[in-house]
mmCIF file of C-alpha atoms in Angstrom:
data_model
loop_
_atom_site.group_PDB
_atom_site.id
_atom_site.type_symbol
_atom_site.label_atom_id
_atom_site.label_comp_id
_atom_site.label_asym_id
_atom_site.label_seq_id
_atom_site.Cartn_x
_atom_site.Cartn_y
_atom_site.Cartn_z
ATOM 1 C CA MET A 58 34.262 63.598 6.562
ATOM 2 C CA ILE A 59 36.636 65.187 9.184
ATOM 3 C CA SER A 60 36.787 64.027 12.654
ATOM 4 C CA LYS A 61 35.612 66.453 15.686
ATOM 5 C CA GLN A 62 37.666 65.767 18.974
ATOM 6 C CA ASN A 63 34.929 64.967 21.319
ATOM 7 C CA ASN A 64 32.825 61.679 21.989
ATOM 8 C CA ILE A 65 35.797 59.842 20.343
ATOM 9 C CA ILE A 66 35.442 56.149 20.596
ATOM 10 C CA VAL A 67 38.578 54.477 19.071
ATOM 11 C CA SER A 68 37.306 50.916 17.972
ATOM 12 C CA PRO A 69 40.136 48.652 16.373
ATOM 13 C CA LYS A 70 40.035 47.785 13.197
ATOM 14 C CA GLN A 71 41.608 45.485 10.658
ATOM 15 C CA PRO A 72 40.421 46.785 7.274
ATOM 16 C CA TYR A 73 42.255 44.155 5.401
ATOM 17 C CA PHE A 74 40.646 41.379 6.757
ATOM 18 C CA VAL A 75 37.490 42.864 5.555
ATOM 19 C CA MET A 76 38.500 43.403 2.311
ATOM 20 C CA ALA A 77 39.874 40.020 2.066
ATOM 21 C CA ALA A 78 36.487 38.449 2.843
ATOM 22 C CA SER A 79 33.244 38.213 0.319
ATOM 23 C CA ARG A 80 30.770 39.316 3.606
ATOM 24 C CA TYR A 81 32.341 40.285 6.850
ATOM 25 C CA TYR A 82 29.803 40.268 9.548
ATOM 26 C CA LYS A 83 30.289 42.282 12.753
ATOM 27 C CA ALA A 84 28.364 42.513 16.145
ATOM 28 C CA VAL A 85 29.341 45.504 18.202
ATOM 29 C CA VAL A 86 29.514 45.137 22.065
ATOM 30 C CA MET A 87 31.503 48.226 23.384
ATOM 31 C CA ASP A 88 31.371 46.713 26.774
ATOM 32 C CA TYR A 89 32.828 43.968 29.052
ATOM 33 C CA GLY A 90 36.066 44.858 27.706
ATOM 34 C CA ILE A 91 34.862 43.557 24.451
ATOM 35 C CA SER A 92 34.984 45.884 21.313
ATOM 36 C CA HIS A 93 32.705 43.744 18.909
ATOM 37 C CA PHE A 94 32.166 40.018 17.586
ATOM 38 C CA TYR A 95 32.731 39.205 13.843
ATOM 39 C CA CYS A 96 32.645 36.132 11.345
ATOM 40 C CA PHE A 97 33.660 35.859 8.069
ATOM 41 C CA GLN A 98 34.198 33.324 5.098
ATOM 42 C CA ASN A 99 37.313 33.323 3.262
ATOM 43 C CA ASP A 100 36.701 32.305 -0.108
ATOM 44 C CA LEU A 101 38.427 34.472 -2.232
ATOM 45 C CA SER A 102 41.626 34.224 -4.102
ATOM 46 C CA GLU A 103 43.801 36.394 -2.042
ATOM 47 C CA ASN A 104 46.211 34.099 -0.163
ATOM 48 C CA SER A 105 47.419 36.288 2.057
ATOM 49 C CA VAL A 106 46.186 39.651 4.214
ATOM 50 C CA ILE A 107 47.622 42.653 6.272
ATOM 51 C CA ALA A 108 47.219 42.810 9.685
ATOM 52 C CA VAL A 109 47.565 46.463 10.934
ATOM 53 C CA PRO A 110 48.560 47.289 14.439
ATOM 54 C CA ASP A 111 45.789 47.714 16.760
ATOM 55 C CA GLY A 112 46.816 47.628 20.382
ATOM 56 C CA SER A 113 43.946 44.837 20.882
ATOM 57 C CA ILE A 114 43.711 41.352 21.614
ATOM 58 C CA ASP A 115 41.736 38.920 19.290
ATOM 59 C CA ILE A 116 40.468 35.264 19.890
ATOM 60 C CA LEU A 117 40.108 33.901 16.589
ATOM 61 C CA PHE A 118 38.143 30.516 16.083
ATOM 62 C CA CYS A 119 39.042 28.491 12.932
ATOM 63 C CA CYS A 120 35.824 26.438 12.506
ATOM 64 C CA ASP A 121 37.247 23.876 10.040
ATOM 65 C CA GLU A 122 35.242 20.486 10.582
ATOM 66 C CA LYS A 123 38.493 18.525 10.496
ATOM 67 C CA GLU A 124 41.248 20.650 12.121
ATOM 68 C CA PRO A 125 39.401 23.066 14.045
ATOM 69 C CA TYR A 126 41.818 25.578 16.137
ATOM 70 C CA ALA A 127 41.687 28.730 18.417
ATOM 71 C CA THR A 128 44.411 31.409 18.893
ATOM 72 C CA ILE A 129 44.836 34.254 21.130
ATOM 73 C CA CYS A 130 46.345 37.157 18.761
ATOM 74 C CA GLY A 131 47.951 40.379 20.239
ATOM 75 C CA THR A 132 48.548 43.295 18.674
ATOM 76 C CA VAL A 133 51.107 43.667 15.841
ATOM 77 C CA LEU A 134 53.570 46.584 16.067
ATOM 78 C CA GLN A 135 54.048 47.040 12.210
ATOM 79 C CA PRO A 136 51.993 45.788 9.256
ATOM 80 C CA LYS A 137 52.282 42.085 9.019
ATOM 81 C CA ILE A 138 51.180 39.783 6.395
ATOM 82 C CA VAL A 139 49.527 36.506 7.070
ATOM 83 C CA ARG A 140 48.063 33.674 5.709
ATOM 84 C CA ASN A 141 44.602 33.561 4.114
ATOM 85 C CA VAL A 142 43.241 30.373 4.907
ATOM 86 C CA LYS A 143 40.022 29.545 3.060
ATOM 87 C CA ASN A 144 37.756 28.666 5.522
ATOM 88 C CA TYR A 145 35.044 30.218 8.352
ATOM 89 C CA PHE A 146 35.819 32.139 11.032
ATOM 90 C CA PHE A 147 34.679 33.443 14.496
ATOM 91 C CA GLY A 148 36.612 36.360 16.370
ATOM 92 C CA VAL A 149 36.211 38.166 19.405
ATOM 93 C CA ARG A 150 38.281 41.597 19.405
ATOM 94 C CA PHE A 151 39.180 43.391 22.773
ATOM 95 C CA LEU A 152 38.911 46.704 23.162
ATOM 96 C CA PRO A 153 42.370 48.607 22.967
ATOM 97 C CA GLY A 154 44.351 47.895 25.848
ATOM 98 C CA GLN A 155 41.667 45.471 27.529
ATOM 99 C CA SER A 156 43.940 43.297 29.771
ATOM 100 C CA PHE A 157 43.548 40.019 31.694
ATOM 101 C CA LYS A 158 44.725 38.356 34.361
ATOM 102 C CA PHE A 159 46.515 34.853 33.430
ATOM 103 C CA LYS A 160 48.397 32.647 35.690
ATOM 104 C CA ASN A 161 51.249 31.424 33.231
ATOM 105 C CA ILE A 162 51.180 34.366 30.647
ATOM 106 C CA ALA A 163 52.036 38.169 30.895
ATOM 107 C CA MET A 164 50.238 40.645 28.498
ATOM 108 C CA LYS A 165 53.584 41.433 26.981
ATOM 109 C CA ASP A 166 53.746 37.839 25.839
ATOM 110 C CA PHE A 167 51.111 38.410 23.287
ATOM 111 C CA VAL A 168 52.192 41.302 21.445
ATOM 112 C CA GLU A 169 53.322 40.218 18.313
ATOM 113 C CA HIS A 170 52.349 36.686 18.912
ATOM 114 C CA GLU A 171 49.873 34.359 18.764
ATOM 115 C CA VAL A 172 49.333 31.645 21.482
ATOM 116 C CA PRO A 173 47.048 28.793 21.336
ATOM 117 C CA LEU A 174 44.033 29.375 23.127
ATOM 118 C CA LEU A 175 43.473 25.865 25.232
ATOM 119 C CA ASP A 176 47.231 26.593 26.262
ATOM 120 C CA VAL A 177 45.911 29.600 28.447
ATOM 121 C CA ILE A 178 42.355 29.060 28.960
ATOM 122 C CA ASN A 179 41.236 25.464 29.345
ATOM 123 C CA ASP A 180 37.984 25.088 28.257
ATOM 124 C CA ASN A 181 37.536 22.398 25.749
ATOM 125 C CA ALA A 182 33.861 22.557 25.780
ATOM 126 C CA LEU A 183 33.577 26.221 24.829
ATOM 127 C CA PHE A 184 36.025 25.705 22.116
ATOM 128 C CA GLU A 185 33.994 22.447 20.822
ATOM 129 C CA LYS A 186 30.696 24.310 21.070
ATOM 130 C CA ILE A 187 32.012 27.504 18.797
ATOM 131 C CA THR A 188 34.213 25.766 16.468
ATOM 132 C CA SER A 189 31.353 22.863 15.565
ATOM 133 C CA SER A 190 29.147 25.949 14.794
ATOM 134 C CA ARG A 191 28.436 28.448 12.093
ATOM 135 C CA ASP A 192 25.740 30.160 13.668
ATOM 136 C CA PHE A 193 27.137 33.676 14.587
ATOM 137 C CA ASN A 194 24.470 34.495 17.135
ATOM 138 C CA TYR A 195 24.851 30.837 18.861
ATOM 139 C CA GLN A 196 28.748 31.315 18.946
ATOM 140 C CA ILE A 197 28.562 34.742 20.524
ATOM 141 C CA GLN A 198 26.032 33.612 22.968
ATOM 142 C CA THR A 199 28.412 30.691 24.003
ATOM 143 C CA PHE A 200 31.225 32.716 24.277
ATOM 144 C CA MET A 201 29.759 35.345 26.675
ATOM 145 C CA THR A 202 28.288 32.706 28.876
ATOM 146 C CA GLY A 203 31.434 31.301 29.595
ATOM 147 C CA TYR A 204 33.401 34.461 29.237
ATOM 148 C CA LEU A 205 31.385 36.833 31.738
ATOM 149 C CA LYS A 206 32.428 34.741 34.818
ATOM 150 C CA PHE A 207 36.123 35.128 33.811
ATOM 151 C CA TYR A 208 35.795 38.822 33.261
ATOM 152 C CA THR A 209 34.092 39.475 36.536
ATOM 153 C CA THR A 210 36.970 37.436 38.479
ATOM 154 C CA SER A 211 39.749 39.244 36.745
ATOM 155 C CA GLN A 212 38.111 42.614 37.504
ATOM 156 C CA ALA A 213 37.916 41.680 41.167
ATOM 157 C CA SER A 214 41.281 40.683 41.314
ATOM 158 C CA ASP A 215 43.100 43.193 39.181
ATOM 159 C CA LYS A 216 44.282 45.876 41.791
ATOM 160 C CA TYR A 217 44.931 48.121 39.064
ATOM 161 C CA VAL A 218 41.486 47.988 37.609
ATOM 162 C CA ASP A 219 40.490 51.788 38.268
ATOM 163 C CA LEU A 220 43.802 53.529 37.224
ATOM 164 C CA LYS A 221 43.964 51.383 33.714
ATOM 165 C CA LYS A 222 40.278 52.558 33.434
ATOM 166 C CA GLN A 223 41.176 56.234 34.043
ATOM 167 C CA MET A 224 44.175 56.129 31.805
ATOM 168 C CA LEU A 225 42.232 54.318 28.580
ATOM 169 C CA GLN A 226 39.574 56.807 29.285
ATOM 170 C CA LYS A 227 41.713 59.850 28.859
ATOM 171 C CA ILE A 228 43.742 58.053 25.924
ATOM 172 C CA ASN A 229 40.142 57.291 24.283
ATOM 173 C CA ASP A 230 38.497 60.519 24.805
ATOM 174 C CA THR A 231 41.638 62.407 22.972
ATOM 175 C CA GLY A 232 41.991 59.964 20.458
ATOM 176 C CA GLY A 233 45.480 59.146 21.562
ATOM 177 C CA GLN A 234 46.500 63.003 21.477
ATOM 178 C CA ILE A 235 47.657 62.991 25.123
ATOM 179 C CA LYS A 236 51.269 62.727 26.573
ATOM 180 C CA VAL A 237 52.498 60.568 29.489
ATOM 181 C CA LYS A 238 53.028 63.133 31.738
ATOM 182 C CA GLU A 239 49.236 64.475 31.616
ATOM 183 C CA LEU A 240 48.180 60.966 31.902
ATOM 184 C CA ALA A 241 50.455 61.065 35.274
ATOM 185 C CA ASP A 242 49.181 64.186 36.259
ATOM 186 C CA GLU A 243 45.715 63.390 36.283
ATOM 187 C CA ALA A 244 46.154 60.157 37.819
ATOM 188 C CA GLY A 245 48.509 61.571 40.905
ATOM 189 C CA TYR A 246 51.263 59.512 40.065
ATOM 190 C CA SER A 247 54.912 59.741 38.446
ATOM 191 C CA VAL A 248 55.501 59.507 35.027
ATOM 192 C CA ARG A 249 58.221 56.650 36.097
ATOM 193 C CA TYR A 250 55.427 54.793 37.704
ATOM 194 C CA ILE A 251 52.516 55.316 34.791
ATOM 195 C CA ASN A 252 55.212 53.766 32.484
ATOM 196 C CA ARG A 253 55.511 50.519 34.449
ATOM 197 C CA VAL A 254 52.050 50.202 35.157
ATOM 198 C CA PHE A 255 51.194 50.514 31.457
ATOM 199 C CA SER A 256 54.004 48.549 30.262
ATOM 200 C CA GLU A 257 53.394 45.450 32.708
ATOM 201 C CA GLU A 258 49.701 45.897 32.413
ATOM 202 C CA PHE A 259 49.246 46.397 28.581
ATOM 203 C CA GLY A 260 52.273 45.033 27.277
ATOM 204 C CA LEU A 261 53.158 48.323 25.316
ATOM 205 C CA SER A 262 54.535 51.848 26.618
ATOM 206 C CA PRO A 263 51.944 54.368 26.915
ATOM 207 C CA LYS A 264 53.651 56.537 24.220
ATOM 208 C CA LEU A 265 53.612 53.679 21.696
ATOM 209 C CA PHE A 266 49.845 52.632 22.772
ATOM 210 C CA CYS A 267 48.759 56.269 22.134
ATOM 211 C CA LYS A 268 50.240 56.142 18.805
ATOM 212 C CA LEU A 269 48.775 53.066 17.934
ATOM 213 C CA MET A 270 45.319 54.626 19.139
ATOM 214 C CA ARG A 271 45.539 58.200 17.146
ATOM 215 C CA PHE A 272 46.758 55.581 13.875
ATOM 216 C CA GLN A 273 43.265 53.822 14.621
ATOM 217 C CA HIS A 274 41.283 57.031 14.855
ATOM 218 C CA LEU A 275 43.044 57.983 11.597
ATOM 219 C CA LEU A 276 41.865 54.855 9.963
ATOM 220 C CA SER A 277 38.117 55.629 11.209
ATOM 221 C CA ASN A 278 38.402 59.040 9.396
ATOM 222 C CA LEU A 279 39.483 57.428 6.319
ATOM 223 C CA ASN A 280 36.978 54.791 6.170
ATOM 224 C CA ASP A 281 34.238 57.339 6.430
ATOM 225 C CA PHE A 282 35.141 59.115 3.397
ATOM 226 C CA ASP A 283 32.681 59.177 0.616
ATOM 227 C CA LYS A 284 34.561 61.374 -1.944
ATOM 228 C CA ASP A 285 38.087 61.267 -3.383
ATOM 229 C CA ILE A 286 40.655 62.535 -0.622
ATOM 230 C CA TYR A 287 42.701 65.646 -1.472
ATOM 231 C CA ASP A 288 45.689 67.246 0.118
ATOM 232 C CA THR A 289 43.376 70.110 1.865
ATOM 233 C CA ASN A 290 41.422 66.863 3.255
ATOM 234 C CA LEU A 291 44.574 65.245 4.575
ATOM 235 C CA ALA A 292 46.247 68.978 5.851
ATOM 236 C CA GLN A 293 43.087 69.811 7.844
ATOM 237 C CA LEU A 294 42.405 65.830 9.285
ATOM 238 C CA ALA A 295 46.353 66.003 10.276
ATOM 239 C CA ILE A 296 45.693 68.817 12.597
ATOM 240 C CA GLU A 297 42.679 67.601 14.135
ATOM 241 C CA LEU A 298 44.278 64.557 14.969
ATOM 242 C CA GLY A 299 47.095 65.942 16.701
ATOM 243 C CA TYR A 300 50.203 65.123 13.747
ATOM 244 C CA TYR A 301 52.877 68.028 13.496
ATOM 245 C CA ASP A 302 51.560 68.498 9.771
ATOM 246 C CA GLN A 303 50.297 66.416 6.854
ATOM 247 C CA SER A 304 53.964 64.625 6.082
ATOM 248 C CA HIS A 305 54.000 63.339 9.877
ATOM 249 C CA MET A 306 50.741 61.979 9.390
ATOM 250 C CA ILE A 307 51.801 60.257 6.257
ATOM 251 C CA LYS A 308 54.951 59.070 7.428
ATOM 252 C CA ASP A 309 53.035 57.439 10.288
ATOM 253 C CA PHE A 310 50.434 56.078 8.222
ATOM 254 C CA TYR A 311 52.877 54.671 5.775
ATOM 255 C CA GLU A 312 54.769 52.775 8.720
ATOM 256 C CA LEU A 313 51.679 50.959 10.006
ATOM 257 C CA THR A 314 50.419 49.853 6.871
ATOM 258 C CA ASN A 315 52.954 50.041 3.950
ATOM 259 C CA THR A 316 50.972 52.265 2.127
ATOM 260 C CA THR A 317 49.993 56.142 1.880
ATOM 261 C CA PRO A 318 46.111 57.514 2.967
ATOM 262 C CA GLY A 319 45.442 58.489 -0.606
ATOM 263 C CA LYS A 320 45.963 54.880 -1.907
ATOM 264 C CA TYR A 321 44.496 53.266 1.104
ATOM 265 C CA VAL A 322 41.105 55.152 0.783
ATOM 266 C CA HIS A 323 41.464 53.913 -3.057
ATOM 267 C CA SER A 324 41.594 50.011 -1.966
ATOM 268 C CA LEU A 325 38.378 50.816 0.335
ATOM 269 C CA LYS A 326 36.374 51.747 -2.581
ATOM 270 C CA GLU A 327 37.980 49.512 -5.004
ATOM 271 C CA LYS A 328 37.199 46.595 -2.785
ATOM 272 C CA GLU A 329 33.860 47.682 -1.739
ATOM 273 C CA TYR A 330 34.811 47.851 1.753
ATOM 274 C CA LYS A 331 31.400 49.107 2.943
ATOM 275 C CA LYS A 332 29.488 46.483 1.015
ATOM 276 C CA ARG A 333 31.358 43.653 2.441
ATOM 277 C CA LEU A 334 31.180 44.677 5.962
ATOM 278 C CA ILE A 335 27.727 44.093 7.492
ATOM 279 C CA VAL A 336 26.953 45.302 10.976
ATOM 280 C CA VAL A 337 24.427 43.251 12.705
#
């Protein structure tokens, strides 16, 4: 499958977490700033797993009976090995670039960091309800009940809300194939202003964010390959995704995953990625 450059939806993916779980359940939302909910049981032998850049924030709940915890995880900027604890996890992955107004922390503080949820959102009841359950639907409903009020308040108090939506829409529509000058021209602001607002509100420069979105779009395409991947596939895909050439695409992919597209597709098949991922 080669992507068509229209109706693009960049949905953030962490494929190595799927491959490290026996079953990985996903409930797609694509609204209210949320990409999807997920849950998985880590019961395999892998002691570590790789997180890849996705431009997104996750809230991850570890539902351990004795020592539950919840963290807000910002995007990594390069592949990062994280400990793979055997337990049941429930997570919320937000849409790329989705930002919130917290009183004591800026979006840039989440980038490449994990922050305890209760240090940012003082809601012990929500924490206890979610971490004491292993019912995926109940956890989703519980989270949304508490989250929608916060989301509405956050949107209403955000003076950049319309500008951010416009910029993110353009980046999403192009799969990251847009220059900062084009974003500025579309919005009617200077490049300097767009760079400042983007960095303050999302914690990343627009150039870097676009790079991560193009990478995530590339991941989506590779995940859909049903047959072996050849140089002709990669060359065509590189052109369609806006890379200079195949070498440029492979270089970027290696930088963000520590592997090549060909080896990545092989891993998907070897680990039976599509069988482990269950969309509900």
